[in-house]
XYZ file of C-alpha atoms in Angstrom:
710
model
C 13.589 14.325 -3.981
C 16.672 15.114 -5.940
C 19.338 17.789 -5.727
C 20.413 18.154 -9.367
C 21.345 14.504 -9.555
C 22.337 14.405 -13.215
C 22.869 10.674 -13.278
C 22.945 7.623 -11.083
C 26.736 7.883 -11.074
C 26.411 9.549 -7.670
C 25.978 6.095 -6.149
C 29.383 5.118 -7.532
C 31.145 7.858 -5.602
C 33.448 6.335 -3.036
C 35.331 7.628 -0.033
C 38.821 8.716 -0.942
C 37.623 10.696 -3.961
C 40.145 13.460 -4.589
C 39.441 16.592 -2.618
C 39.315 18.711 -5.758
C 36.438 20.884 -4.590
C 37.110 23.471 -1.907
C 34.353 25.460 -0.288
C 34.214 29.026 -1.492
C 31.740 31.657 -2.512
C 30.076 30.390 -5.676
C 28.481 32.537 -8.331
C 26.752 29.560 -9.962
C 24.702 26.627 -8.690
C 26.641 23.411 -8.377
C 25.528 19.811 -8.507
C 25.650 18.793 -4.849
C 25.721 15.127 -5.813
C 29.052 15.780 -7.524
C 30.594 17.103 -4.300
C 32.172 14.275 -2.262
C 30.992 14.084 1.322
C 34.637 14.480 2.450
C 34.322 18.177 1.570
C 32.120 18.690 4.649
C 34.063 19.914 7.679
C 34.857 17.108 10.092
C 34.433 14.262 7.580
C 37.692 12.391 7.129
C 38.342 9.210 5.222
C 37.232 6.945 8.085
C 33.941 8.773 8.594
C 33.393 8.975 4.824
C 33.733 5.214 4.686
C 31.164 4.851 7.477
C 28.778 7.194 5.642
C 29.285 5.194 2.448
C 28.028 2.098 4.252
C 24.808 4.071 4.817
C 24.603 4.940 1.110
C 25.865 8.514 1.617
C 28.673 9.440 -0.802
C 28.000 13.104 -1.558
C 26.875 16.352 0.029
C 23.557 16.047 -1.797
C 22.920 12.599 -0.346
C 23.879 13.828 3.134
C 21.460 16.757 2.998
C 18.687 14.409 1.864
C 19.302 11.970 4.714
C 16.315 13.261 6.614
C 15.513 12.560 10.284
C 13.300 9.589 11.013
C 11.867 11.317 14.095
C 12.599 14.046 16.650
C 13.276 14.222 20.379
C 11.568 17.171 22.033
C 13.574 18.636 24.945
C 11.678 21.909 25.117
C 10.968 22.802 28.757
C 7.266 22.723 29.638
C 5.213 23.212 32.810
C 4.605 19.811 34.369
C 0.935 20.757 34.790
C 0.578 20.611 30.971
C 2.390 17.284 30.490
C 0.144 14.483 29.072
C 0.097 11.260 31.035
C 2.559 8.651 29.800
C 4.543 11.003 27.573
C 8.155 12.102 27.665
C 8.582 15.589 29.129
C 11.401 17.993 30.047
C 10.885 20.156 33.152
C 12.868 22.393 35.466
C 12.714 20.898 38.985
C 13.911 21.710 42.507
C 15.230 18.820 44.648
C 13.035 18.593 47.776
C 14.674 15.653 49.601
C 18.015 13.897 49.796
C 18.277 11.203 47.060
C 17.959 7.652 48.377
C 19.886 4.917 46.506
C 18.780 1.281 46.591
C 21.014 -1.474 45.199
C 19.879 -4.677 43.508
C 23.064 -6.544 42.674
C 24.803 -4.454 40.015
C 21.706 -2.331 39.410
C 20.547 0.714 41.334
C 17.378 2.716 41.855
C 17.649 6.289 43.126
C 14.584 8.189 44.383
C 13.954 11.701 45.679
C 11.134 14.188 45.961
C 11.194 17.136 43.562
C 8.943 20.071 42.719
C 8.139 21.636 39.361
C 5.787 24.577 39.472
C 2.967 23.681 41.848
C 3.472 19.902 41.570
C 5.425 17.841 44.093
C 6.446 14.539 42.505
C 8.734 11.539 42.884
C 11.779 11.455 40.628
C 13.236 8.002 39.894
C 16.605 7.242 38.282
C 17.732 3.742 37.303
C 21.481 2.978 37.296
C 22.396 6.660 37.607
C 23.423 6.724 41.274
C 26.561 8.688 40.350
C 24.291 11.762 40.167
C 23.531 11.640 43.905
C 26.127 14.196 44.958
C 24.968 16.597 42.237
C 21.384 16.571 43.526
C 21.574 18.323 46.946
C 18.466 19.438 48.791
C 17.281 22.741 47.277
C 19.377 22.238 44.132
C 17.919 22.767 40.661
C 18.100 20.449 37.663
C 16.538 19.987 34.233
C 14.937 16.548 34.139
C 13.711 14.608 31.103
C 11.636 11.484 31.562
C 8.323 9.658 31.269
C 5.529 11.223 33.310
C 3.099 9.039 35.289
C 0.340 11.474 36.170
C -1.646 9.145 38.451
C 1.368 8.224 40.617
C 2.943 11.681 40.279
C 6.206 10.038 39.250
C 8.808 10.991 36.676
C 11.104 8.186 35.487
C 14.189 10.207 34.571
C 16.243 9.356 31.481
C 18.221 12.592 31.226
C 19.556 15.075 33.794
C 21.179 18.439 33.118
C 22.285 21.171 35.543
C 22.247 24.935 35.398
C 25.710 26.370 34.894
C 26.984 23.350 32.982
C 27.182 23.172 29.198
C 23.555 22.355 28.422
C 23.341 20.267 25.256
C 19.730 19.210 24.859
C 17.345 21.152 27.090
C 15.148 23.579 25.187
C 15.825 21.959 21.803
C 14.025 19.740 19.312
C 16.727 17.348 18.140
C 16.583 15.234 14.959
C 17.126 11.483 15.176
C 18.735 9.820 12.146
C 18.923 6.209 11.016
C 22.611 5.696 11.784
C 24.837 2.807 12.757
C 28.424 1.694 13.174
C 30.649 4.499 14.414
C 28.199 7.205 13.300
C 26.545 8.597 16.441
C 23.551 10.906 16.674
C 25.574 13.908 18.001
C 28.181 13.488 15.246
C 25.497 13.195 12.562
C 23.714 16.309 13.795
C 26.979 18.248 13.861
C 27.982 17.054 10.377
C 24.624 17.801 8.779
C 24.797 21.255 10.377
C 28.235 21.788 8.850
C 26.945 20.710 5.427
C 24.083 23.182 5.730
C 26.488 25.979 6.660
C 28.787 25.214 3.733
C 26.334 24.230 1.015
C 22.831 25.160 2.162
C 22.636 28.104 -0.235
C 23.393 25.807 -3.189
C 20.262 23.667 -2.746
C 18.340 24.239 -6.005
C 14.643 24.988 -6.306
C 12.700 22.221 -8.073
C 9.146 23.569 -7.989
C 7.937 26.132 -10.524
C 8.020 29.614 -9.035
C 4.295 30.059 -9.669
C 3.467 27.085 -7.433
C 5.788 28.275 -4.660
C 3.945 31.612 -4.682
C 0.499 30.039 -5.050
C 0.811 27.962 -1.886
C 3.184 30.301 -0.037
C 5.745 27.548 0.294
C 9.173 27.924 1.809
C 12.098 27.993 -0.609
C 13.521 24.495 -0.882
C 16.811 25.365 0.794
C 14.934 26.778 3.810
C 12.671 23.720 4.005
C 15.619 21.318 4.021
C 17.306 23.386 6.717
C 14.062 23.443 8.712
C 13.700 19.661 8.587
C 17.198 19.159 9.968
C 17.070 22.059 12.416
C 13.427 22.708 13.320
C 12.801 25.964 15.058
C 16.240 27.467 14.316
C 15.232 29.546 11.309
C 11.830 28.222 10.219
C 9.193 26.049 11.848
C 9.293 22.321 11.340
C 5.623 22.388 10.295
C 6.303 24.866 7.472
C 9.304 22.837 6.340
C 7.283 19.628 6.293
C 4.394 21.287 4.414
C 6.760 22.361 1.677
C 8.424 18.949 1.350
C 5.106 17.060 1.496
C 3.761 19.059 -1.418
C 7.016 18.729 -3.361
C 7.109 14.956 -2.867
C 3.508 14.536 -4.009
C 3.954 16.958 -6.905
C 7.051 15.190 -8.249
C 5.308 11.823 -7.945
C 2.249 13.119 -9.777
C 4.421 14.847 -12.376
C 5.907 11.470 -13.330
C 2.448 9.961 -13.707
C 0.921 12.862 -15.606
C 3.949 13.212 -17.881
C 3.809 9.518 -18.687
C 0.116 9.755 -19.546
C 0.648 12.832 -21.702
C 3.573 11.195 -23.470
C 1.688 7.944 -24.044
C -1.300 9.835 -25.475
C 0.963 11.801 -27.785
C 2.502 8.619 -29.158
C -0.941 7.266 -30.065
C 0.539 3.797 -29.862
C -2.130 1.190 -29.520
C -4.829 -0.730 -31.321
C -7.852 1.084 -32.722
C -10.385 -1.762 -32.508
C -13.004 -1.859 -35.250
C -16.227 -3.621 -34.287
C -19.937 -3.315 -34.960
C -21.628 -1.483 -32.064
C -24.980 -3.040 -32.961
C -23.489 -6.519 -32.672
C -22.263 -5.600 -29.164
C -25.762 -4.430 -28.235
C -27.269 -7.721 -29.488
C -24.754 -9.658 -27.362
C -25.701 -7.644 -24.265
C -29.444 -8.035 -24.894
C -28.986 -11.816 -25.147
C -27.516 -12.044 -21.639
C -29.740 -13.924 -19.147
C -29.902 -10.866 -16.873
C -30.177 -7.116 -17.168
C -27.075 -4.997 -16.682
C -27.037 -2.328 -13.991
C -26.712 1.332 -14.926
C -23.132 1.267 -13.563
C -22.228 -1.656 -15.808
C -23.699 0.059 -18.865
C -21.780 3.262 -18.112
C -18.471 1.435 -17.619
C -18.933 -0.661 -20.771
C -19.495 2.541 -22.768
C -16.234 3.972 -21.351
C -14.305 0.807 -22.240
C -15.697 0.611 -25.778
C -14.638 4.223 -26.399
C -11.155 3.346 -25.153
C -10.987 0.290 -27.427
C -11.912 2.360 -30.478
C -9.279 5.014 -29.700
C -5.817 4.743 -31.348
C -3.851 4.876 -28.091
C -3.602 2.044 -25.558
C -6.282 1.820 -22.896
C -5.006 1.615 -19.334
C -8.132 1.401 -17.194
C -8.742 0.201 -13.640
C -12.160 -1.351 -13.058
C -12.952 -1.545 -9.370
C -16.166 -2.734 -7.873
C -17.545 -4.298 -4.764
C -17.819 -8.045 -4.408
C -20.584 -9.298 -6.707
C -20.962 -6.010 -8.603
C -20.536 -7.747 -11.975
C -17.015 -6.908 -13.132
C -16.617 -10.215 -14.972
C -19.491 -9.582 -17.380
C -18.061 -6.125 -18.134
C -14.755 -7.785 -19.003
C -16.637 -10.339 -21.122
C -18.239 -7.580 -23.207
C -14.804 -5.987 -23.719
C -13.318 -9.346 -24.780
C -16.250 -9.930 -27.143
C -15.649 -6.543 -28.794
C -11.922 -7.292 -29.093
C -12.539 -10.641 -30.834
C -15.168 -9.160 -33.140
C -12.507 -6.653 -34.135
C -10.279 -9.507 -35.294
C -7.874 -9.722 -32.339
C -7.283 -12.001 -29.353
C -7.944 -11.421 -25.670
C -6.257 -12.709 -22.505
C -7.628 -12.878 -18.958
C -5.035 -13.449 -16.217
C -6.239 -14.447 -12.729
C -4.334 -15.388 -9.550
C -5.524 -18.976 -8.934
C -6.281 -22.060 -11.001
C -9.710 -22.465 -9.410
C -10.668 -18.964 -10.506
C -9.165 -19.499 -13.982
C -11.166 -22.693 -14.461
C -14.354 -20.998 -13.306
C -13.868 -17.998 -15.610
C -13.073 -20.271 -18.561
C -16.297 -22.244 -18.036
C -18.473 -19.139 -17.706
C -16.912 -17.452 -20.769
C -17.367 -20.613 -22.836
C -21.078 -20.624 -21.960
C -21.339 -16.996 -23.047
C -19.244 -17.186 -26.214
C -19.884 -20.648 -27.708
C -23.163 -19.549 -29.386
C -21.137 -16.837 -31.133
C -18.393 -19.151 -32.408
C -15.695 -17.737 -30.127
C -13.047 -20.222 -28.967
C -12.026 -19.960 -25.282
C -8.971 -21.861 -23.968
C -7.616 -22.470 -20.462
C -3.869 -22.230 -19.764
C -2.773 -23.169 -16.249
C 0.250 -24.917 -14.783
C -1.557 -28.174 -14.105
C -2.449 -28.865 -17.771
C -1.033 -32.042 -19.264
C 1.780 -31.402 -21.750
C -0.285 -32.364 -24.784
C -3.163 -30.086 -23.742
C -0.704 -27.256 -23.192
C 0.865 -27.716 -26.630
C -2.575 -27.601 -28.252
C -3.439 -24.332 -26.474
C -0.098 -22.740 -27.414
C -0.544 -23.759 -31.056
C -4.071 -22.365 -31.069
C -2.890 -19.010 -29.674
C -0.072 -18.730 -32.211
C -2.282 -19.694 -35.165
C -5.217 -17.580 -34.077
C -7.603 -20.533 -33.643
C -7.943 -19.604 -29.971
C -9.703 -16.252 -29.570
C -9.581 -15.853 -25.783
C -7.267 -17.491 -23.266
C -7.892 -17.586 -19.528
C -4.992 -18.475 -17.276
C -2.747 -17.876 -14.316
C 0.889 -16.754 -14.424
C 1.293 -19.612 -16.945
C 0.246 -16.992 -19.530
C 3.539 -15.126 -19.148
C 5.890 -18.064 -19.834
C 8.429 -17.463 -22.576
C 6.930 -19.986 -25.004
C 3.458 -18.352 -25.035
C 2.920 -16.460 -28.313
C -0.182 -14.758 -29.695
C -1.109 -14.153 -33.289
C -2.616 -10.789 -32.413
C -3.156 -9.887 -28.753
C -5.444 -6.861 -28.558
C -6.754 -6.826 -24.969
C -5.224 -7.889 -21.659
C -7.570 -8.216 -18.672
C -5.966 -8.750 -15.251
C -8.262 -9.824 -12.421
C -7.313 -9.097 -8.814
C -4.296 -7.179 -10.114
C -2.765 -6.585 -6.658
C -1.837 -10.273 -6.556
C 0.497 -9.861 -9.510
C 3.698 -7.872 -9.550
C 4.188 -4.956 -11.921
C 6.778 -6.972 -13.833
C 4.360 -9.889 -14.305
C 1.643 -7.641 -15.712
C 4.148 -5.963 -18.034
C 5.324 -9.294 -19.446
C 1.796 -10.216 -20.533
C 1.272 -6.751 -21.946
C 4.412 -7.034 -24.072
C 3.136 -10.230 -25.714
C 1.045 -7.981 -27.954
C 1.782 -4.803 -29.894
C 0.583 -2.154 -27.417
C -2.606 -4.020 -26.434
C -5.313 -2.358 -24.402
C -5.200 -3.133 -20.686
C -8.162 -3.551 -18.342
C -7.245 -4.151 -14.708
C -9.943 -5.388 -12.331
C -10.089 -5.546 -8.564
C -12.794 -6.558 -6.125
C -10.859 -4.842 -3.344
C -12.457 -1.386 -3.381
C -9.686 1.166 -3.292
C -10.185 4.435 -1.400
C -9.895 7.442 -3.677
C -6.696 8.437 -1.900
C -4.911 5.265 -2.940
C -6.496 5.171 -6.382
C -4.815 8.508 -7.096
C -1.445 7.416 -5.714
C -1.081 3.778 -6.709
C -3.104 3.974 -9.925
C -2.732 7.606 -10.905
C -1.645 6.666 -14.423
C -4.894 4.755 -15.019
C -8.390 5.839 -15.851
C -10.595 4.530 -13.054
C -14.082 3.090 -13.513
C -16.169 2.077 -10.525
C -19.133 -0.296 -10.164
C -21.125 0.616 -7.069
C -24.486 -1.004 -7.787
C -25.238 -4.649 -7.106
C -27.366 -6.639 -9.595
C -31.111 -6.367 -9.084
C -32.660 -8.822 -6.643
C -29.608 -9.140 -4.381
C -30.456 -8.994 -0.678
C -27.982 -7.473 1.825
C -25.943 -10.134 3.625
C -26.652 -10.307 7.371
C -23.337 -10.366 9.211
C -23.007 -11.394 12.864
C -20.072 -11.858 15.222
C -20.193 -14.675 17.775
C -17.686 -15.976 20.296
C -16.437 -19.552 20.062
C -18.865 -20.446 22.854
C -21.733 -19.608 20.480
C -20.841 -22.266 17.901
C -24.046 -24.222 18.671
C -26.085 -21.290 17.316
C -23.979 -21.314 14.159
C -24.595 -25.032 13.633
C -28.329 -24.468 14.090
C -28.300 -21.767 11.398
C -26.466 -24.145 9.056
C -29.005 -26.950 9.770
C -31.888 -24.623 8.980
C -30.393 -23.471 5.679
C -29.380 -26.990 4.624
C -32.917 -28.206 5.363
C -34.198 -25.478 3.030
C -31.962 -26.816 0.270
C -29.227 -24.187 0.642
C -25.475 -24.635 1.134
C -22.750 -23.278 3.405
C -19.044 -22.447 3.438
C -16.891 -22.824 6.551
C -13.482 -21.114 6.205
C -10.524 -21.803 8.519
C -7.147 -20.041 8.579
C -4.948 -23.172 8.644
C -4.909 -26.441 6.754
C -3.726 -28.695 9.559
C -2.832 -28.471 13.229
C -0.013 -26.145 14.189
C 2.008 -26.326 17.400
C 2.547 -22.575 17.305
C -0.877 -21.247 16.395
C -3.948 -22.251 18.349
C -6.534 -21.756 15.634
C -9.138 -24.154 14.320
C -7.789 -25.902 11.248
C -9.612 -27.068 8.160
C -8.897 -30.779 8.619
C -10.228 -30.825 12.194
C -13.267 -28.766 11.239
C -13.952 -31.108 8.314
C -13.961 -34.113 10.641
C -16.170 -32.386 13.224
C -18.763 -31.229 10.699
C -18.879 -34.686 9.118
C -19.861 -35.988 12.558
C -22.644 -33.379 12.737
C -24.050 -33.438 9.173
C -22.859 -36.816 7.854
C -19.739 -37.758 5.837
C -21.313 -37.274 2.402
C -22.707 -33.811 3.208
C -19.332 -32.169 3.866
C -16.523 -31.480 1.406
C -12.975 -30.216 1.910
C -11.025 -27.753 -0.261
C -7.517 -26.429 0.305
C -4.454 -25.313 -1.627
C -2.473 -28.539 -1.186
C -4.975 -30.613 -3.147
C -4.306 -31.505 -6.762
C -6.191 -29.691 -9.519
C -8.291 -32.811 -10.152
C -9.226 -33.062 -6.467
C -10.186 -29.379 -6.363
C -12.257 -29.734 -9.532
C -14.063 -32.751 -8.100
C -15.053 -31.160 -4.785
C -15.981 -27.816 -6.373
C -18.001 -29.588 -9.023
C -19.939 -31.560 -6.379
C -20.501 -28.392 -4.326
C -21.656 -26.388 -7.363
C -24.024 -29.238 -8.305
C -25.483 -29.305 -4.788
C -24.241 -32.799 -3.962
C -22.187 -31.369 -1.066
C -24.037 -29.174 1.429
C -21.099 -27.808 3.456
C -17.714 -26.898 1.998
C -14.892 -26.606 4.537
C -12.127 -24.543 2.983
C -9.073 -22.395 3.494
C -8.989 -18.961 1.847
C -8.507 -20.596 -1.549
C -12.182 -19.701 -2.135
C -11.647 -16.035 -1.208
C -11.812 -14.668 -4.742
C -14.243 -15.329 -7.536
C -15.886 -18.650 -6.611
C -19.562 -18.346 -7.559
C -22.210 -20.745 -6.173
C -25.538 -18.836 -6.048
C -27.183 -21.509 -3.852
C -24.684 -20.936 -1.000
C -26.281 -18.749 1.679
C -24.050 -19.207 4.757
C -20.424 -18.143 5.166
C -18.856 -19.104 8.497
C -15.364 -17.707 9.092
C -13.712 -19.504 12.003
C -11.019 -17.656 13.985
C -12.040 -14.574 12.030
C -9.613 -12.365 13.967
C -6.850 -14.002 11.897
C -8.111 -12.288 8.745
C -7.843 -8.699 7.588
C -10.899 -6.567 6.818
C -10.431 -6.765 3.081
C -10.111 -10.557 3.224
C -13.181 -10.895 5.437
C -15.199 -8.779 3.006
C -14.015 -10.927 0.089
C -15.052 -14.091 1.924
C -18.445 -12.608 2.736
C -18.904 -11.952 -0.967
C -18.960 -15.679 -1.733
C -22.576 -15.761 -0.510
C -25.501 -13.513 -1.357
C -25.200 -14.284 -5.078
C -28.694 -15.717 -5.512
C -32.162 -14.524 -4.633
C -32.193 -15.946 -1.087
C -31.286 -14.229 2.179
C -27.649 -14.950 3.026
C -25.646 -14.874 6.252
C -22.024 -14.312 7.224
C -21.003 -15.469 10.704
C -17.643 -14.411 12.153
C -16.522 -16.771 14.916
C -13.835 -14.994 16.908
C -12.464 -14.151 20.342
C -10.121 -11.285 19.383
C -7.566 -10.341 22.021
C -6.618 -6.939 20.575
C -8.701 -3.790 20.180
C -7.856 -3.761 16.474
C -9.241 -7.277 16.121
C -12.453 -6.282 17.884
C -12.726 -3.205 15.657
C -12.517 -5.391 12.533
C -15.437 -7.459 13.808
C -17.437 -4.290 14.497
C -16.783 -2.883 11.033
C -17.912 -6.099 9.353
C -21.184 -6.166 11.291
C -21.892 -2.471 10.701
C -21.600 -2.264 6.898
C -21.827 -4.326 3.712
C -20.345 -1.501 1.614
C -16.938 -2.585 0.370
C -15.797 1.009 -0.111
C -16.609 1.814 3.514
C -14.831 -1.373 4.594
C -11.806 -0.304 2.549
C -11.840 3.168 4.117
C -11.927 1.714 7.628
C -9.217 -0.784 6.662
C -7.044 2.125 5.552
C -7.596 3.817 8.923
C -6.656 0.661 10.820
C -3.677 -0.471 8.770
C -2.376 2.697 7.138
C -1.641 3.250 3.438
C 1.629 1.344 3.475
C -0.043 -1.936 4.437
C -3.304 -1.578 2.533
C -2.352 -3.794 -0.392
C -0.598 -6.333 1.779
C 2.355 -6.754 -0.573
C 5.245 -4.646 -1.780
C 4.755 -5.813 -5.353
C 1.439 -4.010 -5.564
C 3.175 -0.869 -6.739
C 1.788 1.249 -3.924
C 4.274 4.102 -3.482
C 6.154 4.851 -0.292
C 6.767 8.462 0.707
C 9.287 9.967 3.091
C 7.146 12.891 4.221
C 3.670 12.511 2.790
C 0.848 10.378 4.139
C -1.610 10.058 1.219
C -4.516 9.706 3.632
C -3.706 12.572 6.004
C -2.321 14.762 3.196
C -5.124 14.056 0.742
C -5.826 17.741 0.033
C -2.183 18.253 -0.933
C -2.301 15.080 -3.036
C -5.276 16.311 -5.049
C -3.731 19.752 -5.484
C -0.430 18.213 -6.618
C -2.215 15.988 -9.117
C -4.144 18.905 -10.635
C -1.044 21.124 -10.744
C 1.073 18.446 -12.396
C -1.617 17.656 -14.966
C -1.983 21.350 -15.847
C 1.767 21.771 -16.169
C 2.318 18.876 -18.593
C -0.583 20.084 -20.749
C 1.288 23.361 -21.225
C 3.511 23.141 -24.322
C 6.102 25.374 -22.680
C 6.765 22.660 -20.090
C 8.406 20.538 -22.768
C 10.544 23.363 -24.206
C 11.120 26.191 -21.707
C 14.423 26.479 -19.843
C 12.416 27.283 -16.716
C 11.369 23.611 -16.517
C 14.666 22.064 -17.524
C 15.281 20.692 -14.031
C 11.918 18.885 -13.992
C 12.442 17.480 -17.498
C 15.858 16.252 -16.381
C 14.164 14.521 -13.445
C 11.797 12.701 -15.813
C 14.737 11.666 -17.970
C 16.716 10.376 -14.987
C 13.735 8.361 -13.801
C 13.235 6.961 -17.337
C 9.565 7.900 -17.170
C 9.314 8.337 -20.928
C 10.893 4.994 -21.790
C 7.640 3.105 -22.115
C 6.585 0.290 -19.815
C 7.926 1.392 -16.448
C 4.590 2.675 -15.189
C 2.173 -0.235 -15.379
């Protein structure tokens, strides 16, 4: 949230800037980021230097240094205090304080009464208060309340008649350090509000402020710093939550509107009947969801502006064949396609399956991964540049500087959250505004789809292909491993296969979890050396190809693996997935692993072997056994981990907010999205002086510069 920050030059402001601005009555709004922080009363050069180390150079930056939390010193009846929480009460001393000494440390105890409750008050290392706590005396005590023991562990003591500083207040707590203390920061922010609070500009359109009965921005900022003084903290937060979500959505909606206006992209020209013949020739029937999504993608490909579509679907929902149809249409339109995936195993598998699909149609598919021999790599690069290669499947090797396309028309990114925004943009820029299809098998709750992927059109596959049976998931303790082995024996005897996934490759001194090498040796002893294979990330590409090839051919009955097989590996004959030390994995990862089985017509099983020590670990096991629905798993994962951790990596592009919680504030998020979309559709937004501040924000953030939102 910005206070008329006209440029990023505000960060270059340094302590010692000439005190050219004196506080006075102003008849016009000023840019608070142009006012040095030294202009606030009580901020000298030394303190300004300390504030600069915190990134605070101006009054605007100071006012937007919001509290990270609050300390509540409002006096409450002890009868209403929740167990285990911090509380402030008025108490009468009912016995002489008794001080016990333990070396240099002390423990002081006395009986006290608050309302109808007689309790024990305990002070640690505060024996100097003894003489101020006479029998019958009164004090204001703050501490942690133990309801069962009727004991208050006192952290703060104040007395009637003295200058009370905290009792009765809700005090902000700031992220400070060095010589900047909490009391000084509170006092200084208060001074800045007194001097410049009226100059805080309004960013939201007046119509939206009225529509939602929001506080004026200057009142909301004051309320966040000083809750309860003039306005309630809840009203202040409500205003700033909406503003934060609205400004975020405005950037997304403005970018989409701008991109659509430019009409920059490839208008693919292909024969719809030829696409239908390709689909009819597939060895299986598409689901209704697949047909609907393919129709959406084909419309996007034919349009003159670039497609930017997210395709999400549960494990096994058939995203790859949807991407194949899109790539087929792209090639039939005379352009090239690229499919980028996170691992070499997945790239090799996709390349093989696409070759089987496309060879009868004369479409050349190439594989580009880091492990290719130099000569093979040169041949692929030459084929891409000349146009002899129609489709390339690869890892991050696709975005190397020496990779050139003759005419890249479609970029498909699989498991996009494993690539950074910059990586995806590099591949995109290897063509002239190619269409972009992003796929994920990690179902994304609608909340996060709107926030992290608000600039994309979202398509969802919810149906599984016909004939798929629900996977039966069970959770067993380590002591139940004999039952697991019996299940594996039964399935192997029926001609099926099994995965066993372990969290570590080899023994660790620090982590006591079953490792893949030990498990491999143990299962060889049970099922025979030739029946068990081993797959992990430290193997060479040739070794991985060999063991996967033998497993896919059925020569290996049990594949012991690390999570290298989490995404995309497809062996329809595998019917058992055993995840050892399953508490080590997140919900999303467990669901991905479960999706490696259940891909044929036989009943499949997922067994989670775990002895979780935490309640969260036990809850993950319960969720996995209760539902096979990836979207429900994702929703529960969001509840357990929170939106900030959902994607597991900062490079995912998931936004971070100072006030808003996209899950808890979902209603505000949807309202902000709709309001922002309506505003940018209005022609007056782009021309009227009433929206100049918002247009300046978009310019400062470089939203209309092209590739920043990916």
